[in-house]
Amino acid sequence: MSSITQDKVSIKKIASTRIHEVDFNNLVFGKSFSDHMFECDFKNGEWQNPIIRPYGPLTISPAAKVFHYGQAVFEGMKAFKDDNGKVFLFRPEDNLIRINKSSKRMAIPEFPKDLFFEALHKLLELDSAWVKPGVGNSLYLRPFAMATEVGVSASPSNEYKFIILLSPVNAYYSGDVRVLIAEKYSRSANGGVGFAKAAGNYGAQFYPTNLAREKGFQQVIWTDANEHEYLEEAGTMNVFFRINDTLITAPTGDRILDGVTRKSVIALAKHDGITVEERPLSVTELVAAAKDGSLKEIFGSGTAAVISPVSAFGYKEKVFDLEKQENGYATRFKKELMDIQYNRSEDPFGWRYEV
Ligand code: COI
């Protein structure tokens, strides 16, 4: 039985492609965008006028609420091309579910599933040439929603835009990452928005991250806001610790992003028979493990960064270096994950979504 769905997304194509202007071998993350974008407005209580149109500027009032109260959420997704030219997304429904959870917390109306998937299919069909084959190449998708109603009263907007941009990318971090454990600043608190991909969650990290950079670290490992004792996330990534052969990561909840890569790593590890503990890990335990040699690896996970090994962490003016693991968990999970993403292996989990 086939289900018939009515097309809702209209298309206005570009006159000529810009693809030849892009140097795909020297991409800076998130700086180049494909020919088309998706745009949809929320007005009078409903999402309307879904359109795919040439990538380009928006005209928005300077009084739009997003500029004053940061009422905005976003997602990060990736499309991959296999050696036969087929394009796949990775667990796209999880991104839709999460942006709608983030939206609910930010009082933004949820986005309909049928429109989301129709937009993804049409965009990726039109801009398929922007998804380059080869492991490491991908097309980063940036869906986001923002408050566009004019008015600076501090109340939720009645109007929004939902947009999807497509950006060809290579690696997010070029090498291993050095991280500084937060002793003063916090990313999230109980009852807050830490679990959501709210734009302000990221903006609020910039200042403490700049301070960490001045000390020679690329990212901050965020700790709990009460005691700065429990390890939560690393910059824009979830974070994993390998102590002996056990993989430990903070449990999700109010404060931690339910990362798609995070939960994929947990599933891969369990599938490989590795013990995984989703539990609070204290800095005290981490430092003790670094000192007695049982701390083998730290790595971050995220859509943009995939899996990023940490080479050292700083805490209370001390630096703890981690020995490079050629065949460690980070290398293994990254390969297993990418083999699934690029259609180079079986997908026992059903994560691959052919477009
Ligand atoms: C992602 O991994 O998609 C992120 O959210 C990172 C982004 C802030 C660059």
Coordinates of C-alpha atoms and ligand atoms in Angstrom, one line a residue:
M1 CA 0.0 0.0 0.0
S2 CA 1.5 3.4 -0.9
S3 CA 0.6 6.5 1.0
I4 CA 0.0 9.6 -1.0
T5 CA 1.2 12.9 0.5
Q6 CA 0.4 16.2 -1.0
D7 CA 3.5 18.4 -1.8
K8 CA 3.4 21.5 0.3
V9 CA 6.8 23.0 -0.3
S10 CA 7.1 25.3 -3.3
I11 CA 10.4 25.7 -5.1
K12 CA 12.1 28.8 -6.6
K13 CA 15.3 27.6 -8.2
I14 CA 18.6 29.5 -8.6
A15 CA 19.4 31.0 -12.0
S16 CA 22.9 29.5 -11.9
T17 CA 24.9 27.5 -9.3
R18 CA 27.7 29.0 -7.2
I19 CA 29.3 25.6 -6.6
H20 CA 32.3 26.4 -8.8
E21 CA 33.2 29.3 -6.4
V22 CA 33.7 26.9 -3.5
D23 CA 37.1 25.3 -2.7
F24 CA 35.9 22.0 -1.3
N25 CA 39.4 21.0 -0.2
N26 CA 39.8 24.1 2.0
L27 CA 36.5 24.6 3.7
V28 CA 36.2 26.6 6.8
F29 CA 33.4 25.1 9.0
G30 CA 30.0 26.8 8.4
K31 CA 31.2 29.5 6.1
S32 CA 30.0 28.3 2.7
F33 CA 26.4 27.6 1.9
S34 CA 24.7 25.7 -0.9
D35 CA 22.5 27.2 -3.6
H36 CA 19.2 26.8 -1.9
M37 CA 17.6 27.2 1.5
F38 CA 14.2 26.4 3.1
E39 CA 12.1 29.0 4.7
C40 CA 8.7 28.8 6.4
D41 CA 6.7 31.4 8.4
F42 CA 4.6 31.0 11.5
K43 CA 1.7 33.5 11.4
N44 CA -1.8 33.6 12.7
G45 CA -1.3 30.4 14.7
E46 CA 0.1 28.2 11.8
W47 CA 3.2 27.4 9.8
Q48 CA 2.7 28.6 6.3
N49 CA 4.3 29.5 2.9
P50 CA 7.0 26.7 3.0
I51 CA 9.4 27.5 0.2
I52 CA 12.8 26.5 -1.1
R53 CA 14.5 29.4 -2.6
P54 CA 18.0 30.6 -3.5
Y55 CA 20.2 31.0 -0.5
G56 CA 20.4 34.7 0.4
P57 CA 19.6 37.5 2.9
L58 CA 16.5 37.9 5.0
T59 CA 14.7 41.2 5.6
I60 CA 13.8 41.3 9.3
S61 CA 12.8 44.3 11.4
P62 CA 15.5 45.4 13.9
A63 CA 12.7 45.2 16.5
A64 CA 12.1 41.4 15.9
K65 CA 12.1 39.7 19.2
V66 CA 14.9 37.3 18.4
F67 CA 17.4 40.2 18.5
H68 CA 16.2 41.3 22.0
Y69 CA 15.4 38.1 23.8
G70 CA 17.2 35.4 22.0
Q71 CA 14.1 33.4 21.3
A72 CA 15.8 31.0 18.9
V73 CA 16.7 27.3 18.7
F74 CA 18.7 25.3 16.2
E75 CA 19.9 21.8 15.2
G76 CA 22.9 20.3 13.6
M77 CA 22.5 17.4 11.1
K78 CA 24.7 15.9 8.4
A79 CA 24.1 14.4 4.9
F80 CA 26.7 11.9 3.5
K81 CA 27.3 10.6 0.0
D82 CA 28.4 7.0 -0.5
D83 CA 30.7 5.8 -3.3
N84 CA 27.7 5.1 -5.5
G85 CA 26.4 8.6 -5.2
K86 CA 23.5 7.8 -2.8
V87 CA 22.8 10.5 -0.2
F88 CA 22.0 9.6 3.4
L89 CA 21.0 11.5 6.5
F90 CA 21.9 10.2 10.0
R91 CA 18.9 9.7 12.4
P92 CA 17.1 12.8 11.1
E93 CA 13.9 12.1 13.0
D94 CA 15.9 12.5 16.3
N95 CA 16.9 16.0 15.2
L96 CA 13.2 16.9 14.5
I97 CA 12.2 15.5 17.9
R98 CA 14.9 17.5 19.6
I99 CA 14.3 20.8 17.9
N100 CA 10.7 20.5 18.9
K101 CA 11.7 19.8 22.5
S102 CA 14.0 22.8 22.4
S103 CA 11.2 24.9 20.8
K104 CA 8.7 23.9 23.5
R105 CA 11.1 25.0 26.3
M106 CA 11.7 28.3 24.4
A107 CA 7.9 28.9 23.8
I108 CA 8.3 28.4 20.1
P109 CA 5.7 26.5 18.2
E110 CA 6.7 23.0 17.2
F111 CA 7.5 22.3 13.5
P112 CA 5.4 19.7 11.6
K113 CA 7.1 16.4 10.7
D114 CA 5.7 16.2 7.1
L115 CA 7.0 19.7 6.2
F116 CA 10.4 19.0 7.8
F117 CA 10.9 15.8 5.8
E118 CA 9.6 17.2 2.5
A119 CA 11.9 20.2 2.9
L120 CA 14.9 17.8 3.6
H121 CA 14.1 15.6 0.6
K122 CA 13.7 18.5 -1.8
L123 CA 16.7 20.5 -0.6
L124 CA 19.0 17.5 -0.8
E125 CA 17.7 16.6 -4.3
L126 CA 18.3 20.1 -5.6
D127 CA 21.7 20.5 -3.9
S128 CA 22.9 17.0 -4.1
A129 CA 26.1 18.1 -5.9
W130 CA 27.0 19.9 -2.7
V131 CA 27.3 16.6 -0.8
K132 CA 30.8 15.4 -1.7
P133 CA 31.7 11.8 -1.5
G134 CA 34.7 10.6 0.6
V135 CA 35.1 10.0 4.3
G136 CA 35.3 13.3 6.1
N137 CA 33.2 15.2 3.6
S138 CA 29.6 16.0 4.4
L139 CA 26.9 18.6 4.1
Y140 CA 26.1 20.1 7.4
L141 CA 22.4 21.0 7.8
R142 CA 21.4 23.8 10.0
P143 CA 17.7 24.0 10.8
F144 CA 16.7 26.8 13.1
A145 CA 13.7 28.7 14.3
M146 CA 13.6 32.3 15.5
A147 CA 11.1 34.9 16.8
T148 CA 10.3 37.4 14.1
E149 CA 7.4 39.4 15.5
V150 CA 8.1 43.1 15.8
G151 CA 8.0 44.4 19.3
V152 CA 10.4 44.7 22.2
S153 CA 8.0 43.8 25.0
A154 CA 9.4 40.8 26.8
S155 CA 6.9 38.2 25.8
P156 CA 6.9 35.3 23.4
S157 CA 6.6 36.2 19.7
N158 CA 3.5 35.4 17.7
E159 CA 5.5 35.1 14.5
Y160 CA 8.5 32.9 13.7
K161 CA 10.7 31.7 10.8
F162 CA 11.9 28.2 10.4
I163 CA 14.9 27.9 8.1
I164 CA 17.2 25.2 6.9
L165 CA 20.7 26.0 5.5
L166 CA 23.1 23.6 4.0
S167 CA 26.8 24.0 4.4
P168 CA 29.5 21.8 2.9
V169 CA 32.1 20.8 5.6
N170 CA 35.2 18.8 6.4
A171 CA 36.5 18.3 10.0
Y172 CA 35.3 20.7 12.7
Y173 CA 38.5 20.4 14.8
S174 CA 41.8 19.9 12.9
G175 CA 43.6 18.0 15.7
D176 CA 43.2 16.8 19.3
V177 CA 41.6 19.2 21.7
R178 CA 42.9 20.5 25.0
V179 CA 40.1 21.3 27.5
L180 CA 40.0 23.3 30.7
I181 CA 37.6 22.2 33.5
A182 CA 35.3 25.0 34.6
E183 CA 35.8 26.2 38.1
K184 CA 33.8 29.4 38.0
Y185 CA 31.5 29.7 35.0
S186 CA 28.5 27.5 34.3
R187 CA 26.7 26.4 31.1
S188 CA 23.5 25.2 32.6
A189 CA 21.5 24.7 35.8
N190 CA 18.6 22.6 37.1
G191 CA 15.4 23.8 35.6
G192 CA 17.3 25.8 32.9
V193 CA 17.7 25.3 29.2
G194 CA 20.9 23.2 29.1
F195 CA 19.1 20.2 27.5
A196 CA 17.9 22.4 24.7
K197 CA 19.7 23.6 21.6
A198 CA 18.8 27.2 22.5
A199 CA 21.0 29.8 20.7
G200 CA 21.9 31.5 23.9
N201 CA 23.3 28.4 25.4
Y202 CA 26.1 28.7 22.9
G203 CA 26.5 32.5 23.0
A204 CA 27.0 32.3 26.8
Q205 CA 29.9 30.0 26.4
F206 CA 32.0 32.3 24.3
Y207 CA 33.4 34.5 27.0
P208 CA 34.6 31.7 29.3
T209 CA 35.9 29.8 26.3
N210 CA 37.9 32.9 25.3
L211 CA 39.5 32.9 28.7
A212 CA 40.3 29.2 28.4
R213 CA 41.9 30.0 24.9
E214 CA 44.1 32.6 26.5
K215 CA 45.5 29.8 28.7
G216 CA 46.1 27.5 25.7
F217 CA 42.9 25.3 25.8
Q218 CA 40.4 25.1 22.9
Q219 CA 37.3 24.2 24.9
V220 CA 35.9 24.2 28.4
I221 CA 34.6 21.1 30.2
W222 CA 31.5 22.4 31.9
T223 CA 30.8 21.3 35.5
D224 CA 27.6 21.4 37.5
A225 CA 26.6 24.9 38.5
N226 CA 26.2 24.2 42.3
E227 CA 29.7 22.7 43.2
H228 CA 31.7 22.7 40.0
E229 CA 32.4 19.1 40.8
Y230 CA 30.6 17.0 38.3
L231 CA 31.7 16.9 34.6
E232 CA 28.9 17.7 32.2
E233 CA 29.8 18.7 28.6
A234 CA 32.8 19.8 26.6
G235 CA 32.2 23.0 24.7
T236 CA 29.8 22.2 22.0
M237 CA 30.1 18.5 22.5
N238 CA 29.0 15.8 24.9
V239 CA 31.9 14.3 26.7
F240 CA 33.1 10.7 27.4
F241 CA 35.7 9.4 29.8
R242 CA 37.3 6.0 29.6
I243 CA 38.5 4.8 33.0
N244 CA 40.3 1.4 32.5
D245 CA 37.9 -0.2 30.0
T246 CA 34.6 1.4 31.2
L247 CA 33.1 4.3 29.3
I248 CA 31.5 7.0 31.5
T249 CA 29.4 9.9 30.4
A250 CA 27.0 12.3 32.3
P251 CA 23.4 11.3 32.4
T252 CA 21.0 13.4 30.3
G253 CA 18.4 15.5 32.1
D254 CA 17.7 19.2 32.6
R255 CA 21.3 20.2 32.1
I256 CA 22.8 18.0 29.4
L257 CA 22.0 17.9 25.7
D258 CA 20.6 14.6 24.5
G259 CA 23.2 14.3 21.8
V260 CA 22.5 12.1 18.7
T261 CA 26.2 11.3 18.5
R262 CA 26.3 10.7 22.3
K263 CA 23.5 8.1 22.2
S264 CA 25.0 6.5 19.0
V265 CA 28.4 6.1 20.8
I266 CA 26.6 4.5 23.8
A267 CA 24.8 2.1 21.5
L268 CA 28.0 1.2 19.6
A269 CA 29.9 0.6 22.8
K270 CA 27.2 -1.6 24.2
H271 CA 27.0 -3.5 20.9
D272 CA 30.8 -4.1 21.2
G273 CA 30.4 -5.4 24.7
I274 CA 31.9 -2.4 26.4
T275 CA 30.6 -1.4 29.9
V276 CA 28.9 2.0 29.7
E277 CA 28.0 4.0 32.8
E278 CA 25.7 7.0 32.4
R279 CA 26.4 8.6 35.8
P280 CA 27.8 11.7 37.3
L281 CA 31.6 11.6 37.3
S282 CA 33.4 14.0 39.7
V283 CA 36.5 16.0 39.0
T284 CA 38.0 14.3 42.1
E285 CA 37.5 10.9 40.5
L286 CA 38.9 12.1 37.2
V287 CA 42.0 13.6 38.7
A288 CA 42.6 10.5 40.8
A289 CA 42.2 8.3 37.7
A290 CA 44.6 10.6 35.7
K291 CA 47.2 10.2 38.6
D292 CA 46.9 6.5 39.0
G293 CA 47.0 5.8 35.2
S294 CA 43.5 4.4 34.9
L295 CA 42.2 7.3 32.9
K296 CA 42.8 6.1 29.3
E297 CA 40.9 8.5 27.2
I298 CA 38.6 11.6 27.1
F299 CA 36.7 12.4 23.9
G300 CA 33.9 14.7 22.9
S301 CA 31.0 13.8 20.6
G302 CA 28.8 15.9 18.5
T303 CA 27.3 16.2 15.0
A304 CA 29.8 18.9 13.9
A305 CA 32.9 17.4 15.6
V306 CA 31.9 13.7 15.2
I307 CA 34.3 12.3 17.8
S308 CA 37.1 14.5 19.0
P309 CA 39.9 13.1 21.2
V310 CA 41.1 15.2 24.1
S311 CA 44.9 15.4 24.5
A312 CA 45.0 17.1 27.8
F313 CA 42.9 18.7 30.5
G314 CA 43.6 21.6 32.8
Y315 CA 42.3 21.9 36.4
K316 CA 43.3 24.2 39.2
E317 CA 46.4 25.5 37.3
K318 CA 47.6 21.9 36.6
V319 CA 47.7 20.2 33.2
F320 CA 47.1 16.5 32.9
D321 CA 48.3 15.1 29.6
L322 CA 46.7 12.0 28.1
E323 CA 48.7 9.4 26.3
K324 CA 47.8 9.2 22.6
Q325 CA 45.8 6.1 21.9
E326 CA 46.2 4.9 18.3
N327 CA 43.6 2.2 18.7
G328 CA 41.5 3.6 21.5
Y329 CA 37.8 3.9 21.9
A330 CA 37.6 7.3 20.2
T331 CA 39.3 6.0 17.0
R332 CA 37.1 2.8 17.1
F333 CA 33.8 4.6 17.6
K334 CA 34.6 7.2 15.0
K335 CA 35.3 4.6 12.4
E336 CA 32.2 2.5 13.3
L337 CA 30.0 5.6 13.2
M338 CA 31.4 6.9 9.9
D339 CA 31.3 3.5 8.3
I340 CA 27.5 3.5 9.0
Q341 CA 27.1 7.2 7.9
Y342 CA 28.9 6.7 4.6
N343 CA 27.2 3.4 3.9
R344 CA 30.4 1.4 4.2
S345 CA 29.1 -1.1 6.7
E346 CA 25.9 -2.8 7.8
D347 CA 23.6 -0.6 9.9
P348 CA 22.2 -2.9 12.5
F349 CA 20.6 0.1 14.3
G350 CA 18.6 1.5 11.4
W351 CA 20.2 4.9 11.7
R352 CA 20.9 5.5 8.0
Y353 CA 18.1 7.4 6.2
E354 CA 18.4 7.3 2.4
V355 CA 17.2 10.5 0.8
Ligands
COI1 C1 26.7 20.4 16.4 O1 27.5 19.5 16.6 O2 25.8 20.3 15.5 C2 26.7 21.6 17.2 O3 25.7 21.9 17.7 C3 27.9 22.3 17.2 C4 27.7 23.7 16.6 C5 27.5 24.6 17.7 C6 28.8 24.1 15.7

